[in-house]
Amino acid sequence: MKDKLVDTASELFLQLGFKSVTMDDLAEQMGISKKTIYAHFRNKTDLIDACACSIFDKISAGIDCISDQGLNPIEELYEIKKFAMMHLKNEKSSPQYQLKKYYPQIYKSLNAKKYNMMKDCVLTNIKRGMEMGIYRENLDAHFVARIYFSGVTSLNDDDLFPKAGFPMPQLMDQYLEYHLRGIVTPKGRNILNTIINSNQE
């Protein structure tokens, strides 16, 4: 029951936002009483913490699977972006923004885990791209990895990028292209242009 609660609550939180969904909403959605929920979680904050960790673990495992496929580094980043967007439901309700605003301790803990996971993933991606000659050989990989993480994180800031004017799928595409065009070689640019053109068809 606990796993089912986390899965259902995670779906609701991603669709409607961490602040917007109440325990009553979750109980009604599952056809159970609130007492059943509180038998597994002391309060809503505990439930949100469990859901945030569950979402992170699923996305992290999926990214590991993509990284193991042996794609070239540019294709790999696009596949990871596609996978993350699918699991975050396009973030129509700005759940990460709500998490930061209303549950800052959970957000801080989650962000630290995201940073470590993404830093390692992007560092490996950059180094492989440099070895393959599709990223510039003079890159400071640690700097680029941190700048990339900083930029991706800022996309979830609803003050900077209001969802009404900046839908997340387009925003992620634009940011990924912006990032890659700054680090690719002419060989890498050909690969990037092919991917962009195929995505537009």
Coordinates of C-alpha atoms in Angstrom, one line a residue, residues 21-177:
V21 CA -2.8 18.5 -3.9
T22 CA -4.3 17.8 -0.5
M23 CA -4.5 14.6 1.5
D24 CA -8.2 14.6 0.8
D25 CA -7.5 14.7 -2.9
L26 CA -5.2 11.7 -2.6
A27 CA -7.7 9.7 -0.4
E28 CA -10.5 10.4 -2.9
Q29 CA -8.3 9.5 -5.9
M30 CA -7.4 6.1 -4.3
G31 CA -10.8 5.4 -2.8
I32 CA -9.3 5.1 0.7
S33 CA -9.6 7.0 4.0
K34 CA -7.1 9.6 5.1
K35 CA -6.5 7.4 8.1
T36 CA -5.0 4.8 5.8
I37 CA -2.6 7.4 4.4
Y38 CA -1.6 8.5 7.9
A39 CA -0.9 4.9 8.9
H40 CA 2.1 5.1 6.5
F41 CA 3.0 8.8 6.6
R42 CA 3.0 11.1 9.6
N43 CA 2.0 14.2 7.5
K44 CA 1.9 15.6 4.0
T45 CA 5.6 16.7 4.3
D46 CA 6.7 13.1 4.9
L47 CA 4.7 12.0 1.9
I48 CA 6.2 14.7 -0.3
D49 CA 9.7 13.7 0.8
A50 CA 9.0 10.1 -0.2
C51 CA 7.5 11.1 -3.5
A52 CA 10.4 13.5 -4.4
C53 CA 12.9 10.7 -3.6
S54 CA 10.9 8.2 -5.6
I55 CA 10.7 10.4 -8.7
F56 CA 14.4 11.2 -8.4
D57 CA 15.3 7.5 -8.1
K58 CA 13.2 6.5 -11.2
I59 CA 14.7 9.3 -13.3
S60 CA 18.2 8.6 -12.1
A61 CA 17.8 4.9 -13.0
G62 CA 16.5 5.8 -16.4
I63 CA 19.4 8.1 -17.1
D64 CA 21.8 5.3 -16.2
C65 CA 20.1 3.0 -18.7
I66 CA 20.4 5.6 -21.4
S67 CA 24.1 6.2 -20.6
D68 CA 24.7 2.5 -20.9
Q69 CA 23.4 2.4 -24.5
G70 CA 26.6 3.7 -26.1
L71 CA 25.0 6.6 -27.9
N72 CA 27.2 9.5 -29.1
P73 CA 27.2 12.2 -26.4
I74 CA 25.0 14.6 -28.3
E75 CA 22.3 12.0 -28.9
E76 CA 22.7 10.9 -25.3
L77 CA 21.8 14.4 -24.0
Y78 CA 18.7 14.5 -26.2
E79 CA 17.5 11.1 -25.1
I80 CA 18.0 12.0 -21.4
K81 CA 16.0 15.2 -22.0
K82 CA 13.2 13.3 -23.7
F83 CA 13.1 10.7 -20.9
A84 CA 13.1 13.4 -18.1
M85 CA 10.3 15.4 -19.8
M86 CA 8.2 12.2 -20.1
H87 CA 8.5 11.4 -16.4
L88 CA 8.0 15.0 -15.2
K89 CA 4.8 15.3 -17.2
N90 CA 6.1 18.5 -18.9
E91 CA 5.9 20.2 -15.5
K92 CA 2.6 22.0 -16.3
S93 CA 2.1 23.0 -12.7
S94 CA 5.7 24.0 -11.9
P95 CA 6.0 21.3 -9.2
Q96 CA 9.7 22.1 -8.6
Y97 CA 9.0 25.8 -8.1
Q98 CA 6.2 24.9 -5.6
L99 CA 8.6 22.5 -3.8
K100 CA 11.2 25.2 -3.5
K101 CA 8.7 27.7 -2.2
Y102 CA 6.7 25.6 0.2
Y103 CA 9.0 22.8 1.1
P104 CA 12.5 24.3 1.0
Q105 CA 14.3 21.6 3.1
I106 CA 13.1 18.8 0.8
Y107 CA 14.0 21.0 -2.3
K108 CA 17.5 21.6 -0.9
S109 CA 18.1 17.9 -0.2
L110 CA 16.7 16.9 -3.6
N111 CA 18.8 19.6 -5.4
A112 CA 22.0 18.3 -3.8
K113 CA 21.2 14.7 -5.0
K114 CA 20.4 16.1 -8.5
Y115 CA 23.6 18.1 -8.6
N116 CA 25.8 15.1 -7.8
M117 CA 24.0 12.9 -10.3
M118 CA 23.9 15.4 -13.1
K119 CA 27.5 16.6 -12.5
D120 CA 28.8 13.0 -12.9
C121 CA 26.6 12.3 -15.9
V122 CA 27.5 15.6 -17.7
L123 CA 31.2 15.3 -16.8
T124 CA 31.3 11.8 -18.4
N125 CA 29.4 13.1 -21.4
I126 CA 31.7 16.1 -21.9
K127 CA 34.9 14.0 -21.6
R128 CA 33.6 11.4 -24.1
G129 CA 32.6 14.1 -26.5
M130 CA 36.1 15.6 -26.3
E131 CA 37.7 12.2 -26.9
M132 CA 35.4 11.7 -30.0
G133 CA 36.2 15.1 -31.4
I134 CA 32.6 16.3 -31.4
Y135 CA 33.2 18.7 -28.4
R136 CA 36.0 21.2 -28.4
E137 CA 39.2 19.8 -26.9
N138 CA 40.0 22.9 -24.9
L139 CA 36.9 22.8 -22.7
D140 CA 37.1 23.0 -18.9
A141 CA 34.8 20.0 -18.3
H142 CA 34.2 20.8 -14.6
F143 CA 33.2 24.4 -15.5
V144 CA 30.9 23.3 -18.3
A145 CA 29.2 20.7 -16.2
R146 CA 28.5 23.2 -13.4
I147 CA 27.2 25.9 -15.9
Y148 CA 25.0 23.3 -17.5
F149 CA 23.5 22.3 -14.1
S150 CA 23.0 25.9 -13.1
G151 CA 21.1 26.6 -16.4
V152 CA 18.9 23.6 -16.2
T153 CA 18.0 24.4 -12.6
S154 CA 17.1 28.0 -13.6
L155 CA 14.6 26.8 -16.1
N156 CA 12.3 25.7 -13.3
D157 CA 12.2 29.2 -11.8
D158 CA 8.7 30.4 -12.6
D159 CA 9.7 34.1 -12.1
L160 CA 12.4 33.8 -14.7
F161 CA 10.5 31.6 -17.1
P162 CA 6.7 31.8 -16.5
K163 CA 5.1 28.6 -17.9
A164 CA 2.5 30.6 -19.8
G165 CA 5.2 32.2 -22.0
F166 CA 7.9 29.5 -21.8
P167 CA 6.4 25.9 -22.1
M168 CA 8.9 23.5 -20.6
P169 CA 9.4 21.2 -23.7
Q170 CA 10.4 24.1 -25.9
L171 CA 12.5 25.7 -23.1
M172 CA 14.4 22.5 -22.6
D173 CA 15.0 22.1 -26.4
Q174 CA 16.2 25.7 -26.6
Y175 CA 18.5 25.4 -23.6
L176 CA 20.0 22.1 -24.8
E177 CA 20.8 23.6 -28.2

